[in-house]
CSV table of N, CA and C in Angstrom, one decimal:
chain,number,residue,atom,x,y,z
A,13,MET,N,-13.0,15.2,30.1
A,13,MET,CA,-11.6,14.7,30.0
A,13,MET,C,-11.0,14.8,31.4
A,14,THR,N,-10.4,13.8,31.9
A,14,THR,CA,-9.8,13.7,33.2
A,14,THR,C,-8.3,13.9,33.1
A,15,ILE,N,-7.8,14.7,33.9
A,15,ILE,CA,-6.4,15.0,34.0
A,15,ILE,C,-5.7,14.0,35.0
A,16,ALA,N,-4.8,13.2,34.5
A,16,ALA,CA,-4.1,12.3,35.3
A,16,ALA,C,-3.1,13.0,36.2
A,17,THR,N,-3.1,12.8,37.5
A,17,THR,CA,-2.1,13.4,38.3
A,17,THR,C,-1.4,12.3,39.1
A,18,ARG,N,-0.2,12.4,39.4
A,18,ARG,CA,0.6,11.5,40.2
A,18,ARG,C,0.8,12.1,41.5
A,19,TYR,N,0.6,11.3,42.5
A,19,TYR,CA,0.9,11.7,43.9
A,19,TYR,C,2.1,10.9,44.4
A,20,ARG,N,3.0,11.6,45.1
A,20,ARG,CA,4.1,10.9,45.7
A,20,ARG,C,3.7,10.5,47.1
A,21,LYS,N,4.1,9.3,47.4
A,21,LYS,CA,3.8,8.8,48.8
A,21,LYS,C,4.7,9.6,49.7
A,22,SER,N,4.1,10.1,50.8
A,22,SER,CA,4.8,10.8,51.8
A,22,SER,C,5.7,9.9,52.6
A,23,THR,N,6.9,10.2,52.7
A,23,THR,CA,7.9,9.4,53.5
A,23,THR,C,8.2,10.2,54.8
A,24,PRO,N,8.4,9.5,55.9
A,24,PRO,CA,8.7,10.2,57.1
A,24,PRO,C,10.2,10.8,57.0
A,25,ALA,N,10.4,11.8,57.7
A,25,ALA,CA,11.8,12.4,57.7
A,25,ALA,C,12.8,11.4,58.2
A,26,ALA,N,14.0,11.5,57.7
A,26,ALA,CA,15.0,10.6,58.1
A,26,ALA,C,15.5,10.9,59.5
A,27,LEU,N,15.9,9.9,60.2
A,27,LEU,CA,16.5,10.1,61.6
A,27,LEU,C,17.9,10.6,61.5
A,28,LYS,N,18.1,11.6,62.3
A,28,LYS,CA,19.5,12.2,62.4
A,28,LYS,C,20.0,12.0,63.8
A,29,THR,N,21.3,12.1,63.9
A,29,THR,CA,21.9,11.9,65.3
A,29,THR,C,22.0,13.3,65.9
A,30,TYR,N,21.5,13.5,67.1
A,30,TYR,CA,21.6,14.8,67.8
A,30,TYR,C,22.4,14.6,69.1
A,31,ASN,N,23.2,15.6,69.4
A,31,ASN,CA,23.9,15.6,70.7
A,31,ASN,C,23.0,16.5,71.6
A,32,VAL,N,22.4,16.0,72.7
A,32,VAL,CA,21.5,16.7,73.5
A,32,VAL,C,22.2,16.9,74.9
A,33,ASN,N,22.1,18.2,75.4
A,33,ASN,CA,22.6,18.5,76.7
A,33,ASN,C,21.5,19.2,77.5
A,34,LEU,N,21.1,18.5,78.5
A,34,LEU,CA,20.0,19.1,79.4
A,34,LEU,C,20.7,20.0,80.4
A,35,TRP,N,21.0,21.2,80.1
A,35,TRP,CA,21.9,22.1,80.8
A,35,TRP,C,21.6,22.2,82.3
A,36,PRO,N,20.3,22.2,82.8
A,36,PRO,CA,20.1,22.4,84.2
A,36,PRO,C,20.7,21.2,85.0
A,37,LEU,N,20.8,20.0,84.4
A,37,LEU,CA,21.2,18.8,85.1
A,37,LEU,C,22.6,18.5,84.7
A,38,GLU,N,23.5,18.6,85.5
A,38,GLU,CA,24.9,18.4,85.2
A,38,GLU,C,25.2,17.0,84.8
A,39,GLY,N,25.9,16.8,83.7
A,39,GLY,CA,26.2,15.4,83.3
A,39,GLY,C,25.2,14.7,82.5
A,40,CYS,N,24.1,15.4,82.2
A,40,CYS,CA,23.0,14.8,81.4
A,40,CYS,C,23.2,15.2,79.9
A,41,GLU,N,24.1,14.5,79.3
A,41,GLU,CA,24.4,14.6,77.9
A,41,GLU,C,24.3,13.3,77.2
A,42,LEU,N,23.7,13.2,76.0
A,42,LEU,CA,23.6,12.0,75.3
A,42,LEU,C,23.5,12.2,73.8
A,43,GLN,N,23.7,11.2,73.1
A,43,GLN,CA,23.4,11.2,71.6
A,43,GLN,C,22.2,10.4,71.4
A,44,CYS,N,21.3,10.8,70.6
A,44,CYS,CA,20.1,10.0,70.2
A,44,CYS,C,19.7,10.3,68.8
A,45,LYS,N,19.0,9.4,68.2
A,45,LYS,CA,18.5,9.6,66.8
A,45,LYS,C,17.1,10.0,66.9
A,46,ALA,N,16.8,11.1,66.2
A,46,ALA,CA,15.4,11.6,66.2
A,46,ALA,C,15.1,12.3,64.9
A,47,ARG,N,13.9,12.6,64.6
A,47,ARG,CA,13.5,13.3,63.4
A,47,ARG,C,13.8,14.8,63.4
A,48,THR,N,13.6,15.4,64.6
A,48,THR,CA,13.8,16.8,64.8
A,48,THR,C,14.6,17.1,66.1
A,49,PRO,N,15.2,18.3,66.2
A,49,PRO,CA,15.8,18.6,67.5
A,49,PRO,C,14.9,18.6,68.7
A,50,SER,N,13.7,19.0,68.5
A,50,SER,CA,12.7,19.0,69.6
A,50,SER,C,12.4,17.6,70.1
A,51,ASP,N,12.3,16.7,69.1
A,51,ASP,CA,12.1,15.3,69.4
A,51,ASP,C,13.2,14.7,70.2
A,52,ALA,N,14.5,15.1,69.8
A,52,ALA,CA,15.7,14.6,70.5
A,52,ALA,C,15.7,15.1,71.9
A,53,ARG,N,15.3,16.4,72.1
A,53,ARG,CA,15.3,16.9,73.5
A,53,ARG,C,14.3,16.2,74.4
A,54,ARG,N,13.1,16.0,73.8
A,54,ARG,CA,12.0,15.3,74.5
A,54,ARG,C,12.5,13.9,74.9
A,55,ILE,N,13.1,13.2,74.0
A,55,ILE,CA,13.5,11.8,74.2
A,55,ILE,C,14.6,11.8,75.4
A,56,ALA,N,15.5,12.8,75.3
A,56,ALA,CA,16.6,12.8,76.3
A,56,ALA,C,16.0,13.2,77.7
A,57,ALA,N,15.0,14.0,77.7
A,57,ALA,CA,14.4,14.4,79.0
A,57,ALA,C,13.7,13.2,79.6
A,58,ARG,N,13.1,12.4,78.8
A,58,ARG,CA,12.4,11.2,79.3
A,58,ARG,C,13.4,10.1,79.8
A,59,VAL,N,14.5,10.0,79.1
A,59,VAL,CA,15.5,9.1,79.5
A,59,VAL,C,16.1,9.4,80.8
A,60,TRP,N,16.3,10.7,81.1
A,60,TRP,CA,17.0,11.1,82.3
A,60,TRP,C,16.0,11.3,83.5
A,61,GLY,N,14.8,11.7,83.2
A,61,GLY,CA,13.9,12.0,84.4
A,61,GLY,C,12.5,11.5,84.3
A,62,GLY,N,12.2,10.7,83.3
A,62,GLY,CA,10.8,10.3,83.2
A,62,GLY,C,10.0,11.3,82.5
A,63,ASP,N,8.7,11.0,82.4
A,63,ASP,CA,7.8,11.9,81.7
A,63,ASP,C,7.6,13.3,82.3
A,64,ASP,N,7.7,13.4,83.6
A,64,ASP,CA,7.4,14.6,84.3
A,64,ASP,C,8.5,15.7,84.2
A,65,ILE,N,9.7,15.3,83.8
A,65,ILE,CA,10.8,16.3,83.7
A,65,ILE,C,10.5,17.3,82.5
A,66,THR,N,9.8,16.9,81.5
A,66,THR,CA,9.5,17.8,80.4
A,66,THR,C,8.7,19.0,80.8
A,67,ALA,N,7.8,18.8,81.8
A,67,ALA,CA,7.0,19.9,82.3
A,67,ALA,C,7.9,20.8,83.1
A,68,VAL,N,8.9,20.3,83.8
A,68,VAL,CA,9.9,21.2,84.6
A,68,VAL,C,10.6,22.1,83.6
A,69,PHE,N,11.1,21.5,82.5
A,69,PHE,CA,11.8,22.3,81.5
A,69,PHE,C,10.9,23.3,80.8
A,70,ALA,N,9.6,23.1,80.7
A,70,ALA,CA,8.7,24.0,80.0
A,70,ALA,C,8.4,25.2,80.9
A,71,GLU,N,8.7,25.2,82.2
A,71,GLU,CA,8.4,26.3,83.0
A,71,GLU,C,9.3,27.5,82.7
A,72,PRO,N,8.8,28.7,82.7
A,72,PRO,CA,9.7,29.9,82.3
A,72,PRO,C,10.7,30.2,83.4
A,73,ASP,N,10.4,29.8,84.6
A,73,ASP,CA,11.3,30.1,85.8
A,73,ASP,C,12.5,29.2,85.8
A,74,TYR,N,13.6,29.7,86.4
A,74,TYR,CA,14.8,28.8,86.5
A,74,TYR,C,14.8,28.3,88.0
A,75,TRP,N,15.2,27.0,88.1
A,75,TRP,CA,15.2,26.3,89.3
A,75,TRP,C,16.6,25.8,89.6
A,76,THR,N,16.9,25.6,90.9
A,76,THR,CA,18.2,25.1,91.2
A,76,THR,C,18.2,23.6,90.9
A,77,ILE,N,19.4,23.0,90.7
A,77,ILE,CA,19.5,21.6,90.4
A,77,ILE,C,19.0,20.8,91.6
A,78,ASP,N,19.2,21.2,92.8
A,78,ASP,CA,18.6,20.4,93.9
A,78,ASP,C,17.1,20.4,93.9
A,79,GLU,N,16.5,21.5,93.5
A,79,GLU,CA,15.0,21.5,93.4
A,79,GLU,C,14.5,20.6,92.3
A,80,ILE,N,15.2,20.6,91.2
A,80,ILE,CA,14.7,19.8,90.1
A,80,ILE,C,14.9,18.3,90.5
A,81,LEU,N,16.0,17.9,91.1
A,81,LEU,CA,16.2,16.5,91.4
A,81,LEU,C,15.3,16.1,92.5
A,82,ALA,N,15.0,17.0,93.5
A,82,ALA,CA,14.1,16.6,94.6
A,82,ALA,C,12.6,16.6,94.1
A,83,GLY,N,12.3,17.2,93.0
A,83,GLY,CA,10.9,17.2,92.5
A,83,GLY,C,10.1,18.3,93.2
A,84,THR,N,10.7,19.3,93.8
A,84,THR,CA,10.0,20.3,94.5
A,84,THR,C,9.9,21.6,93.6
A,85,ALA,N,10.5,21.6,92.4
A,85,ALA,CA,10.5,22.8,91.6
A,85,ALA,C,9.1,23.0,91.0
């Protein structure tokens, strides 16, 4: 005898609106729609500084704004 089971199709998480503030960079605030807060932060970082800025924010050290903008951090 086979037991019939029903499976629900998985649906992706709904997009929510997040206010993201990239605190080391003055004036870098925006609203974006993303599935999670970490996705929203990643999207905001790419909008403001390209793909390389996420690596700068991942560093445990703190840098000055001038170093971040100059790319020497």
